[in-house]
Amino acid sequence: MALFPRFQLFEIEDMSWCPSWLREYSHRALHQMWNTVGPGRTSSTAAQACDILVSKLPEAPSAFTFVDACAGAGGPTPMLERNLNTRLHALGQKPVRFVLADLYPDWAAWKKITSASENISFISKPVDATTVTRYVDDKTLECRLFNLCFHHFDNDQAAKILRASIQGSDAFVIFEMTQRNIPALLNTSIVILSPLVTTLLWFWWSPMHLLLTYVIPVVPLFFAWDGYVSCIRTRSANEIRDLITAEEKLGLDTSEWTFHYGETKVLPPFGNLYWFVGVKGRRDS
Ligand SMILES: C[S@@+](CC[C@H](N)C(=O)[O-])C[C@H]1O[C@@H](n2cnc3c(N)ncnc32)[C@H](O)[C@@H]1O
């Protein structure tokens, strides 16, 4: 249940004037969130995201190619790939492929990622997730991943992304860590305070990071603005479903699709992974 209405405010990270070191700091913090094993958990956020993929997709994961459609600097994809393919390897199955795509590709980050894994590639031109028909050929099923990015889009863009995914892919998954509820606001507050520790761990050698964290608190204020705005912008599962319903009224055929949603406690005590999964071709759950 959302505490207040959704507003499409802006995040500093999305602004062209946002300094790259601040954006990189935020990416590092998000990376940490995916990689951390929360208290009382036996696996990381990324591993638990893989559990959701495995349990909700209608076919074995090996039947799919996973497309990180708004990949940014790569987000959790290397962790998802490692985790999923370690499981498949243990079962004697062939590895799945991951593809990075974005309207504003981060070639440098992607080259680093793809050189470290033969199962990850990238699309070497900008791809607009609101209009794309298909990212991969028809030999494998296509599952589009929207990792912590769906809240960045206004309703018009979000509806187009859902329409394009339903028309062009075989499954799509929206992962968010923010929401308009008390646990998400509390978890975000912890993330906002995290630079007070991580600046010392990661950037102890940088006078700029130290100054802008502890003396003039630019870093915590940036984390606070973008963190709370992310919460305010994130759609509930019902709001995502409403966007699909509105598209259905405009003629979108979803008769073959099933939608699942839920939340998984990944970073106790407050951190939940909120997921919305659309799959084509299974009507029985
Ligand atoms: C929050 S960032 C990326 C988050 C990333 N998935 C992660 O987990 O770190 C959102 C990304 O969406 C991309 N983007 C914005 N509009 C897009 C569009 N129409 N199609 C594809 N990507 C888009 C931006 O370039 C940006 O990299």
PDB file of C-alpha atoms and ligand atoms in Angstrom:
ATOM      1  CA  MET A   1       0.000   0.000   0.000  1.00  0.00           C
ATOM      2  CA  ALA A   2       1.575   3.308  -1.099  1.00  0.00           C
ATOM      3  CA  LEU A   3       1.749   6.032   1.590  1.00  0.00           C
ATOM      4  CA  PHE A   4       1.383   8.909  -0.884  1.00  0.00           C
ATOM      5  CA  PRO A   5       0.835   9.518  -4.613  1.00  0.00           C
ATOM      6  CA  ARG A   6       3.618   9.063  -7.124  1.00  0.00           C
ATOM      7  CA  PHE A   7       5.376  12.167  -8.466  1.00  0.00           C
ATOM      8  CA  GLN A   8       7.726  12.255 -11.449  1.00  0.00           C
ATOM      9  CA  LEU A   9      10.409  14.393  -9.766  1.00  0.00           C
ATOM     10  CA  PHE A  10      13.949  14.529 -11.170  1.00  0.00           C
ATOM     11  CA  GLU A  11      17.017  12.686  -9.887  1.00  0.00           C
ATOM     12  CA  ILE A  12      20.339  14.512  -9.868  1.00  0.00           C
ATOM     13  CA  GLU A  13      21.981  11.425 -11.409  1.00  0.00           C
ATOM     14  CA  ASP A  14      19.845  11.885 -14.548  1.00  0.00           C
ATOM     15  CA  MET A  15      20.977  15.483 -15.053  1.00  0.00           C
ATOM     16  CA  SER A  16      23.725  16.150 -17.596  1.00  0.00           C
ATOM     17  CA  TRP A  17      25.424  18.482 -15.078  1.00  0.00           C
ATOM     18  CA  CYS A  18      25.772  15.729 -12.443  1.00  0.00           C
ATOM     19  CA  PRO A  19      29.543  15.246 -11.933  1.00  0.00           C
ATOM     20  CA  SER A  20      30.676  11.831 -13.126  1.00  0.00           C
ATOM     21  CA  TRP A  21      32.446  11.039  -9.817  1.00  0.00           C
ATOM     22  CA  LEU A  22      29.135  11.494  -7.974  1.00  0.00           C
ATOM     23  CA  ARG A  23      27.319   9.241 -10.465  1.00  0.00           C
ATOM     24  CA  GLU A  24      30.068   6.653 -10.103  1.00  0.00           C
ATOM     25  CA  TYR A  25      29.775   6.806  -6.314  1.00  0.00           C
ATOM     26  CA  SER A  26      26.042   6.113  -6.619  1.00  0.00           C
ATOM     27  CA  HIS A  27      26.685   3.164  -9.007  1.00  0.00           C
ATOM     28  CA  ARG A  28      29.191   1.768  -6.528  1.00  0.00           C
ATOM     29  CA  ALA A  29      26.635   2.000  -3.715  1.00  0.00           C
ATOM     30  CA  LEU A  30      24.019   0.224  -5.855  1.00  0.00           C
ATOM     31  CA  HIS A  31      26.565  -2.448  -6.780  1.00  0.00           C
ATOM     32  CA  GLN A  32      27.185  -2.953  -3.075  1.00  0.00           C
ATOM     33  CA  MET A  33      23.456  -3.361  -2.476  1.00  0.00           C
ATOM     34  CA  TRP A  34      23.222  -6.162  -5.070  1.00  0.00           C
ATOM     35  CA  ASN A  35      26.371  -7.856  -3.801  1.00  0.00           C
ATOM     36  CA  THR A  36      25.609  -7.774  -0.071  1.00  0.00           C
ATOM     37  CA  VAL A  37      24.351 -10.787   1.865  1.00  0.00           C
ATOM     38  CA  GLY A  38      21.921  -9.254   4.363  1.00  0.00           C
ATOM     39  CA  PRO A  39      21.844 -10.211   8.046  1.00  0.00           C
ATOM     40  CA  GLY A  40      20.188 -13.610   8.471  1.00  0.00           C
ATOM     41  CA  ARG A  41      20.285 -14.263   4.701  1.00  0.00           C
ATOM     42  CA  THR A  42      22.379 -16.958   3.070  1.00  0.00           C
ATOM     43  CA  SER A  43      22.632 -15.310  -0.335  1.00  0.00           C
ATOM     44  CA  SER A  44      23.136 -11.874  -1.858  1.00  0.00           C
ATOM     45  CA  THR A  45      20.444  -9.621  -3.306  1.00  0.00           C
ATOM     46  CA  ALA A  46      21.590 -10.646  -6.799  1.00  0.00           C
ATOM     47  CA  ALA A  47      21.325 -14.355  -5.931  1.00  0.00           C
ATOM     48  CA  GLN A  48      17.821 -13.820  -4.580  1.00  0.00           C
ATOM     49  CA  ALA A  49      16.920 -11.970  -7.783  1.00  0.00           C
ATOM     50  CA  CYS A  50      18.074 -15.092  -9.656  1.00  0.00           C
ATOM     51  CA  ASP A  51      15.767 -17.200  -7.443  1.00  0.00           C
ATOM     52  CA  ILE A  52      12.885 -15.020  -8.670  1.00  0.00           C
ATOM     53  CA  LEU A  53      13.943 -15.448 -12.314  1.00  0.00           C
ATOM     54  CA  VAL A  54      14.227 -19.217 -11.933  1.00  0.00           C
ATOM     55  CA  SER A  55      10.894 -19.582 -10.138  1.00  0.00           C
ATOM     56  CA  LYS A  56       8.799 -17.246 -12.300  1.00  0.00           C
ATOM     57  CA  LEU A  57      10.009 -17.859 -15.837  1.00  0.00           C
ATOM     58  CA  PRO A  58       7.860 -20.393 -17.688  1.00  0.00           C
ATOM     59  CA  GLU A  59      10.852 -22.257 -19.135  1.00  0.00           C
ATOM     60  CA  ALA A  60      14.269 -23.161 -17.729  1.00  0.00           C
ATOM     61  CA  PRO A  61      16.531 -20.075 -17.621  1.00  0.00           C
ATOM     62  CA  SER A  62      18.767 -21.725 -20.210  1.00  0.00           C
ATOM     63  CA  ALA A  63      15.975 -21.262 -22.765  1.00  0.00           C
ATOM     64  CA  PHE A  64      16.337 -17.481 -22.459  1.00  0.00           C
ATOM     65  CA  THR A  65      18.707 -14.704 -23.425  1.00  0.00           C
ATOM     66  CA  PHE A  66      18.524 -11.989 -20.770  1.00  0.00           C
ATOM     67  CA  VAL A  67      18.644  -8.410 -22.018  1.00  0.00           C
ATOM     68  CA  ASP A  68      19.521  -5.691 -19.514  1.00  0.00           C
ATOM     69  CA  ALA A  69      17.540  -3.082 -21.441  1.00  0.00           C
ATOM     70  CA  CYS A  70      18.608   0.038 -19.493  1.00  0.00           C
ATOM     71  CA  ALA A  71      21.968  -1.283 -18.405  1.00  0.00           C
ATOM     72  CA  GLY A  72      23.670   1.981 -17.440  1.00  0.00           C
ATOM     73  CA  ALA A  73      27.153   1.003 -16.314  1.00  0.00           C
ATOM     74  CA  GLY A  74      26.133  -2.671 -16.161  1.00  0.00           C
ATOM     75  CA  GLY A  75      24.343  -2.695 -12.815  1.00  0.00           C
ATOM     76  CA  PRO A  76      23.806  -6.175 -11.392  1.00  0.00           C
ATOM     77  CA  THR A  77      24.155  -8.034 -14.707  1.00  0.00           C
ATOM     78  CA  PRO A  78      27.663  -9.466 -14.065  1.00  0.00           C
ATOM     79  CA  MET A  79      26.448 -10.764 -10.682  1.00  0.00           C
ATOM     80  CA  LEU A  80      23.238 -12.214 -12.141  1.00  0.00           C
ATOM     81  CA  GLU A  81      25.205 -13.882 -14.932  1.00  0.00           C
ATOM     82  CA  ARG A  82      27.742 -15.409 -12.556  1.00  0.00           C
ATOM     83  CA  ASN A  83      25.103 -16.643 -10.173  1.00  0.00           C
ATOM     84  CA  LEU A  84      22.744 -18.089 -12.776  1.00  0.00           C
ATOM     85  CA  ASN A  85      25.488 -19.756 -14.797  1.00  0.00           C
ATOM     86  CA  THR A  86      27.126 -21.252 -11.698  1.00  0.00           C
ATOM     87  CA  ARG A  87      23.795 -22.923 -10.972  1.00  0.00           C
ATOM     88  CA  LEU A  88      23.384 -24.117 -14.558  1.00  0.00           C
ATOM     89  CA  HIS A  89      26.956 -25.421 -14.620  1.00  0.00           C
ATOM     90  CA  ALA A  90      26.267 -27.458 -11.446  1.00  0.00           C
ATOM     91  CA  LEU A  91      23.243 -28.965 -13.222  1.00  0.00           C
ATOM     92  CA  GLY A  92      25.335 -29.778 -16.303  1.00  0.00           C
ATOM     93  CA  GLN A  93      23.365 -27.285 -18.425  1.00  0.00           C
ATOM     94  CA  LYS A  94      24.761 -24.843 -20.951  1.00  0.00           C
ATOM     95  CA  PRO A  95      25.278 -21.229 -19.846  1.00  0.00           C
ATOM     96  CA  VAL A  96      22.774 -18.474 -20.551  1.00  0.00           C
ATOM     97  CA  ARG A  97      23.724 -15.316 -22.377  1.00  0.00           C
ATOM     98  CA  PHE A  98      23.232 -11.783 -21.112  1.00  0.00           C
ATOM     99  CA  VAL A  99      23.117  -8.724 -23.371  1.00  0.00           C
ATOM    100  CA  LEU A 100      23.665  -5.126 -22.258  1.00  0.00           C
ATOM    101  CA  ALA A 101      21.712  -2.372 -24.014  1.00  0.00           C
ATOM    102  CA  ASP A 102      20.935   1.281 -23.341  1.00  0.00           C
ATOM    103  CA  LEU A 103      19.823   4.403 -25.146  1.00  0.00           C
ATOM    104  CA  TYR A 104      23.066   6.023 -23.943  1.00  0.00           C
ATOM    105  CA  PRO A 105      25.549   3.127 -23.931  1.00  0.00           C
ATOM    106  CA  ASP A 106      28.471   3.198 -21.504  1.00  0.00           C
ATOM    107  CA  TRP A 107      30.956   1.554 -23.873  1.00  0.00           C
ATOM    108  CA  ALA A 108      33.910   1.766 -21.483  1.00  0.00           C
ATOM    109  CA  ALA A 109      32.107   0.033 -18.614  1.00  0.00           C
ATOM    110  CA  TRP A 110      30.579  -2.581 -20.939  1.00  0.00           C
ATOM    111  CA  LYS A 111      33.910  -3.450 -22.574  1.00  0.00           C
ATOM    112  CA  LYS A 112      35.341  -4.141 -19.129  1.00  0.00           C
ATOM    113  CA  ILE A 113      32.366  -6.342 -18.219  1.00  0.00           C
ATOM    114  CA  THR A 114      32.275  -8.287 -21.483  1.00  0.00           C
ATOM    115  CA  SER A 115      36.009  -8.912 -21.431  1.00  0.00           C
ATOM    116  CA  ALA A 116      35.548 -10.586 -18.034  1.00  0.00           C
ATOM    117  CA  SER A 117      32.739 -12.922 -19.156  1.00  0.00           C
ATOM    118  CA  GLU A 118      32.207 -14.701 -22.437  1.00  0.00           C
ATOM    119  CA  ASN A 119      28.491 -14.978 -21.640  1.00  0.00           C
ATOM    120  CA  ILE A 120      27.887 -11.231 -21.640  1.00  0.00           C
ATOM    121  CA  SER A 121      27.805  -9.120 -24.778  1.00  0.00           C
ATOM    122  CA  PHE A 122      26.475  -5.698 -25.627  1.00  0.00           C
ATOM    123  CA  ILE A 123      24.541  -4.075 -28.433  1.00  0.00           C
ATOM    124  CA  SER A 124      26.924  -1.724 -30.159  1.00  0.00           C
ATOM    125  CA  LYS A 125      24.414   1.001 -30.933  1.00  0.00           C
ATOM    126  CA  PRO A 126      21.952   2.989 -28.804  1.00  0.00           C
ATOM    127  CA  VAL A 127      18.668   1.103 -28.352  1.00  0.00           C
ATOM    128  CA  ASP A 128      15.480   2.806 -27.201  1.00  0.00           C
ATOM    129  CA  ALA A 129      13.547   0.474 -24.873  1.00  0.00           C
ATOM    130  CA  THR A 130      10.317   2.340 -25.627  1.00  0.00           C
ATOM    131  CA  THR A 131      10.311   1.358 -29.296  1.00  0.00           C
ATOM    132  CA  VAL A 132      12.539  -1.708 -29.717  1.00  0.00           C
ATOM    133  CA  THR A 133      10.883  -4.685 -31.374  1.00  0.00           C
ATOM    134  CA  ARG A 134      13.461  -7.349 -30.523  1.00  0.00           C
ATOM    135  CA  TYR A 135      16.988  -7.324 -29.088  1.00  0.00           C
ATOM    136  CA  VAL A 136      18.040 -10.858 -30.010  1.00  0.00           C
ATOM    137  CA  ASP A 137      17.248 -13.280 -32.817  1.00  0.00           C
ATOM    138  CA  ASP A 138      14.459 -15.827 -32.583  1.00  0.00           C
ATOM    139  CA  LYS A 139      16.707 -18.775 -31.648  1.00  0.00           C
ATOM    140  CA  THR A 140      16.263 -18.189 -27.905  1.00  0.00           C
ATOM    141  CA  LEU A 141      13.490 -16.707 -25.845  1.00  0.00           C
ATOM    142  CA  GLU A 142      14.094 -13.074 -24.891  1.00  0.00           C
ATOM    143  CA  CYS A 143      13.712 -11.885 -21.295  1.00  0.00           C
ATOM    144  CA  ARG A 144      14.076  -8.121 -20.757  1.00  0.00           C
ATOM    145  CA  LEU A 145      15.394  -6.973 -17.405  1.00  0.00           C
ATOM    146  CA  PHE A 146      14.696  -3.496 -16.011  1.00  0.00           C
ATOM    147  CA  ASN A 147      17.018  -3.218 -13.015  1.00  0.00           C
ATOM    148  CA  LEU A 148      16.291  -0.290 -10.686  1.00  0.00           C
ATOM    149  CA  CYS A 149      15.421   1.875 -13.690  1.00  0.00           C
ATOM    150  CA  PHE A 150      11.678   1.623 -14.330  1.00  0.00           C
ATOM    151  CA  HIS A 151      10.937   4.478 -11.897  1.00  0.00           C
ATOM    152  CA  HIS A 152      13.053   6.813 -14.030  1.00  0.00           C
ATOM    153  CA  PHE A 153      10.422   6.787 -16.775  1.00  0.00           C
ATOM    154  CA  ASP A 154       7.305   8.922 -16.813  1.00  0.00           C
ATOM    155  CA  ASN A 155       3.960   7.194 -17.381  1.00  0.00           C
ATOM    156  CA  ASP A 156       4.035   7.711 -21.140  1.00  0.00           C
ATOM    157  CA  GLN A 157       7.534   6.195 -21.501  1.00  0.00           C
ATOM    158  CA  ALA A 158       6.781   3.419 -18.995  1.00  0.00           C
ATOM    159  CA  ALA A 159       3.627   2.449 -20.915  1.00  0.00           C
ATOM    160  CA  LYS A 160       5.615   2.353 -24.172  1.00  0.00           C
ATOM    161  CA  ILE A 161       8.273   0.140 -22.546  1.00  0.00           C
ATOM    162  CA  LEU A 162       5.605  -2.286 -21.331  1.00  0.00           C
ATOM    163  CA  ARG A 163       3.919  -2.299 -24.753  1.00  0.00           C
ATOM    164  CA  ALA A 164       7.240  -2.881 -26.555  1.00  0.00           C
ATOM    165  CA  SER A 165       8.151  -5.689 -24.122  1.00  0.00           C
ATOM    166  CA  ILE A 166       4.790  -7.427 -24.489  1.00  0.00           C
ATOM    167  CA  GLN A 167       4.869  -7.144 -28.274  1.00  0.00           C
ATOM    168  CA  GLY A 168       8.513  -8.044 -28.786  1.00  0.00           C
ATOM    169  CA  SER A 169       9.795 -10.265 -25.993  1.00  0.00           C
ATOM    170  CA  ASP A 170       8.888 -13.508 -24.250  1.00  0.00           C
ATOM    171  CA  ALA A 171       9.257 -12.248 -20.684  1.00  0.00           C
ATOM    172  CA  PHE A 172      10.182  -9.125 -18.794  1.00  0.00           C
ATOM    173  CA  VAL A 173      11.197  -8.460 -15.210  1.00  0.00           C
ATOM    174  CA  ILE A 174      11.140  -5.134 -13.359  1.00  0.00           C
ATOM    175  CA  PHE A 175      13.286  -5.025 -10.211  1.00  0.00           C
ATOM    176  CA  GLU A 176      13.091  -2.078  -7.807  1.00  0.00           C
ATOM    177  CA  MET A 177      14.563  -1.531  -4.333  1.00  0.00           C
ATOM    178  CA  THR A 178      12.510   1.588  -3.618  1.00  0.00           C
ATOM    179  CA  GLN A 179       8.807   2.063  -2.981  1.00  0.00           C
ATOM    180  CA  ARG A 180       6.405   4.499  -1.327  1.00  0.00           C
ATOM    181  CA  ASN A 181       6.196   2.584   1.934  1.00  0.00           C
ATOM    182  CA  ILE A 182       7.819   2.718   5.369  1.00  0.00           C
ATOM    183  CA  PRO A 183      10.290  -0.197   4.945  1.00  0.00           C
ATOM    184  CA  ALA A 184      11.608   1.254   1.666  1.00  0.00           C
ATOM    185  CA  LEU A 185      11.922   4.760   3.154  1.00  0.00           C
ATOM    186  CA  LEU A 186      13.811   3.339   6.142  1.00  0.00           C
ATOM    187  CA  ASN A 187      16.070   1.222   3.936  1.00  0.00           C
ATOM    188  CA  THR A 188      16.756   4.275   1.772  1.00  0.00           C
ATOM    189  CA  SER A 189      17.672   6.222   4.919  1.00  0.00           C
ATOM    190  CA  ILE A 190      20.314   3.594   5.706  1.00  0.00           C
ATOM    191  CA  VAL A 191      21.666   3.879   2.149  1.00  0.00           C
ATOM    192  CA  ILE A 192      21.773   7.682   2.527  1.00  0.00           C
ATOM    193  CA  LEU A 193      23.904   7.377   5.654  1.00  0.00           C
ATOM    194  CA  SER A 194      26.165   4.741   4.090  1.00  0.00           C
ATOM    195  CA  PRO A 195      28.657   7.251   2.543  1.00  0.00           C
ATOM    196  CA  LEU A 196      29.685   8.183   6.086  1.00  0.00           C
ATOM    197  CA  VAL A 197      31.292   4.724   6.192  1.00  0.00           C
ATOM    198  CA  THR A 198      31.987   3.942   2.538  1.00  0.00           C
ATOM    199  CA  THR A 199      33.836   7.181   1.833  1.00  0.00           C
ATOM    200  CA  LEU A 200      36.401   6.088   4.421  1.00  0.00           C
ATOM    201  CA  LEU A 201      36.558   2.556   2.999  1.00  0.00           C
ATOM    202  CA  TRP A 202      36.590   3.389  -0.717  1.00  0.00           C
ATOM    203  CA  PHE A 203      37.910   6.935  -1.007  1.00  0.00           C
ATOM    204  CA  TRP A 204      40.116   7.522   2.073  1.00  0.00           C
ATOM    205  CA  TRP A 205      42.866   8.649  -0.300  1.00  0.00           C
ATOM    206  CA  SER A 206      40.721  11.360  -1.971  1.00  0.00           C
ATOM    207  CA  PRO A 207      40.636  14.802  -0.250  1.00  0.00           C
ATOM    208  CA  MET A 208      37.652  15.734  -2.479  1.00  0.00           C
ATOM    209  CA  HIS A 209      35.546  12.762  -1.328  1.00  0.00           C
ATOM    210  CA  LEU A 210      36.476  13.345   2.314  1.00  0.00           C
ATOM    211  CA  LEU A 211      35.706  17.065   2.129  1.00  0.00           C
ATOM    212  CA  LEU A 212      32.386  16.571   0.302  1.00  0.00           C
ATOM    213  CA  THR A 213      31.227  13.836   2.654  1.00  0.00           C
ATOM    214  CA  TYR A 214      32.269  15.029   6.106  1.00  0.00           C
ATOM    215  CA  VAL A 215      32.800  18.813   5.858  1.00  0.00           C
ATOM    216  CA  ILE A 216      30.337  19.999   3.193  1.00  0.00           C
ATOM    217  CA  PRO A 217      27.952  17.008   3.057  1.00  0.00           C
ATOM    218  CA  VAL A 218      27.335  17.076  -0.701  1.00  0.00           C
ATOM    219  CA  VAL A 219      27.552  13.283  -1.031  1.00  0.00           C
ATOM    220  CA  PRO A 220      24.991  12.453   1.718  1.00  0.00           C
ATOM    221  CA  LEU A 221      22.670  15.211   0.409  1.00  0.00           C
ATOM    222  CA  PHE A 222      22.947  13.816  -3.142  1.00  0.00           C
ATOM    223  CA  PHE A 223      22.181  10.309  -1.837  1.00  0.00           C
ATOM    224  CA  ALA A 224      19.243  11.740   0.161  1.00  0.00           C
ATOM    225  CA  TRP A 225      17.708  13.572  -2.801  1.00  0.00           C
ATOM    226  CA  ASP A 226      18.093  10.763  -5.326  1.00  0.00           C
ATOM    227  CA  GLY A 227      17.174   8.072  -2.777  1.00  0.00           C
ATOM    228  CA  TYR A 228      13.938   9.648  -1.574  1.00  0.00           C
ATOM    229  CA  VAL A 229      12.999  10.814  -5.085  1.00  0.00           C
ATOM    230  CA  SER A 230      13.485   7.207  -6.266  1.00  0.00           C
ATOM    231  CA  CYS A 231      11.014   6.120  -3.571  1.00  0.00           C
ATOM    232  CA  ILE A 232       8.534   8.830  -4.593  1.00  0.00           C
ATOM    233  CA  ARG A 233       8.805   7.827  -8.277  1.00  0.00           C
ATOM    234  CA  THR A 234       8.594   4.051  -7.914  1.00  0.00           C
ATOM    235  CA  ARG A 235       5.364   2.440  -9.066  1.00  0.00           C
ATOM    236  CA  SER A 236       3.526  -0.162  -7.054  1.00  0.00           C
ATOM    237  CA  ALA A 237       2.713  -3.439  -8.814  1.00  0.00           C
ATOM    238  CA  ASN A 238      -0.898  -2.265  -9.143  1.00  0.00           C
ATOM    239  CA  GLU A 239       0.237   0.916 -10.867  1.00  0.00           C
ATOM    240  CA  ILE A 240       2.320  -1.108 -13.342  1.00  0.00           C
ATOM    241  CA  ARG A 241      -0.687  -3.371 -13.924  1.00  0.00           C
ATOM    242  CA  ASP A 242      -2.859  -0.263 -14.469  1.00  0.00           C
ATOM    243  CA  LEU A 243      -0.472   0.941 -17.182  1.00  0.00           C
ATOM    244  CA  ILE A 244      -0.809  -2.437 -18.912  1.00  0.00           C
ATOM    245  CA  THR A 245      -4.605  -2.297 -18.576  1.00  0.00           C
ATOM    246  CA  ALA A 246      -4.617   1.156 -20.182  1.00  0.00           C
ATOM    247  CA  GLU A 247      -2.561  -0.244 -23.082  1.00  0.00           C
ATOM    248  CA  GLU A 248      -4.976  -3.180 -23.383  1.00  0.00           C
ATOM    249  CA  LYS A 249      -7.797  -0.672 -23.793  1.00  0.00           C
ATOM    250  CA  LEU A 250      -5.806   0.843 -26.666  1.00  0.00           C
ATOM    251  CA  GLY A 251      -5.652  -2.570 -28.349  1.00  0.00           C
ATOM    252  CA  LEU A 252      -2.563  -4.263 -26.849  1.00  0.00           C
ATOM    253  CA  ASP A 253      -3.078  -8.040 -26.931  1.00  0.00           C
ATOM    254  CA  THR A 254      -1.961  -9.582 -23.620  1.00  0.00           C
ATOM    255  CA  SER A 255      -4.053 -12.741 -23.954  1.00  0.00           C
ATOM    256  CA  GLU A 256      -0.937 -14.941 -23.876  1.00  0.00           C
ATOM    257  CA  TRP A 257       0.639 -13.142 -20.925  1.00  0.00           C
ATOM    258  CA  THR A 258       0.605 -13.751 -17.190  1.00  0.00           C
ATOM    259  CA  PHE A 259       1.790 -11.197 -14.663  1.00  0.00           C
ATOM    260  CA  HIS A 260       3.304 -11.964 -11.277  1.00  0.00           C
ATOM    261  CA  TYR A 261       4.499  -9.584  -8.640  1.00  0.00           C
ATOM    262  CA  GLY A 262       5.745  -9.586  -5.097  1.00  0.00           C
ATOM    263  CA  GLU A 263       8.512  -8.515  -2.781  1.00  0.00           C
ATOM    264  CA  THR A 264      11.414 -10.427  -1.269  1.00  0.00           C
ATOM    265  CA  LYS A 265      13.214  -9.377   1.901  1.00  0.00           C
ATOM    266  CA  VAL A 266      16.820  -9.212   0.724  1.00  0.00           C
ATOM    267  CA  LEU A 267      18.513  -6.799   3.143  1.00  0.00           C
ATOM    268  CA  PRO A 268      16.901  -7.155   6.569  1.00  0.00           C
ATOM    269  CA  PRO A 269      15.506  -5.408   8.469  1.00  0.00           C
ATOM    270  CA  PHE A 270      13.947  -3.118   5.828  1.00  0.00           C
ATOM    271  CA  GLY A 271      15.386  -3.820   2.378  1.00  0.00           C
ATOM    272  CA  ASN A 272      12.981  -5.494  -0.021  1.00  0.00           C
ATOM    273  CA  LEU A 273      13.426  -6.326  -3.672  1.00  0.00           C
ATOM    274  CA  TYR A 274      10.151  -5.413  -5.399  1.00  0.00           C
ATOM    275  CA  TRP A 275       9.568  -7.407  -8.570  1.00  0.00           C
ATOM    276  CA  PHE A 276       7.029  -7.434 -11.389  1.00  0.00           C
ATOM    277  CA  VAL A 277       7.321 -10.272 -13.890  1.00  0.00           C
ATOM    278  CA  GLY A 278       5.471 -10.677 -17.179  1.00  0.00           C
ATOM    279  CA  VAL A 279       5.696 -14.028 -18.951  1.00  0.00           C
ATOM    280  CA  LYS A 280       4.295 -15.168 -22.229  1.00  0.00           C
ATOM    281  CA  GLY A 281       2.648 -18.518 -22.593  1.00  0.00           C
ATOM    282  CA  ARG A 282       1.770 -19.700 -19.115  1.00  0.00           C
ATOM    283  CA  ARG A 283      -1.734 -19.277 -17.811  1.00  0.00           C
ATOM    284  CA  ASP A 284      -1.656 -21.665 -14.851  1.00  0.00           C
ATOM    285  CA  SER A 285      -0.183 -19.618 -11.968  1.00  0.00           C
TER     286      SER A 285
HETATM  287  C1  LIG B   1      19.180   4.273 -13.361  1.00  0.00           C
HETATM  288  S1  LIG B   1      20.066   4.162 -14.784  1.00  0.00           S
HETATM  289  C2  LIG B   1      20.609   2.502 -14.953  1.00  0.00           C
HETATM  290  C3  LIG B   1      20.439   1.592 -13.838  1.00  0.00           C
HETATM  291  C4  LIG B   1      21.110   0.267 -14.092  1.00  0.00           C
HETATM  292  N1  LIG B   1      20.145  -0.663 -14.622  1.00  0.00           N
HETATM  293  C5  LIG B   1      21.705  -0.220 -12.779  1.00  0.00           C
HETATM  294  O1  LIG B   1      21.133  -1.107 -12.172  1.00  0.00           O
HETATM  295  O2  LIG B   1      22.754   0.322 -12.390  1.00  0.00           O
HETATM  296  C6  LIG B   1      18.815   4.211 -16.041  1.00  0.00           C
HETATM  297  C7  LIG B   1      19.343   3.963 -17.429  1.00  0.00           C
HETATM  298  O3  LIG B   1      18.261   4.025 -18.371  1.00  0.00           O
HETATM  299  C8  LIG B   1      18.800   4.494 -19.589  1.00  0.00           C
HETATM  300  N2  LIG B   1      17.694   4.944 -20.450  1.00  0.00           N
HETATM  301  C9  LIG B   1      16.985   6.089 -20.357  1.00  0.00           C
HETATM  302  N3  LIG B   1      16.033   6.106 -21.309  1.00  0.00           N
HETATM  303  C10 LIG B   1      16.147   4.950 -22.009  1.00  0.00           C
HETATM  304  C11 LIG B   1      15.450   4.377 -23.104  1.00  0.00           C
HETATM  305  N4  LIG B   1      14.418   5.007 -23.685  1.00  0.00           N
HETATM  306  N5  LIG B   1      15.843   3.166 -23.570  1.00  0.00           N
HETATM  307  C12 LIG B   1      16.887   2.516 -23.006  1.00  0.00           C
HETATM  308  N6  LIG B   1      17.585   3.008 -21.945  1.00  0.00           N
HETATM  309  C13 LIG B   1      17.215   4.203 -21.468  1.00  0.00           C
HETATM  310  C14 LIG B   1      19.759   5.589 -19.163  1.00  0.00           C
HETATM  311  O4  LIG B   1      20.716   5.839 -20.153  1.00  0.00           O
HETATM  312  C15 LIG B   1      20.372   4.983 -17.890  1.00  0.00           C
HETATM  313  O5  LIG B   1      21.564   4.305 -18.172  1.00  0.00           O
END
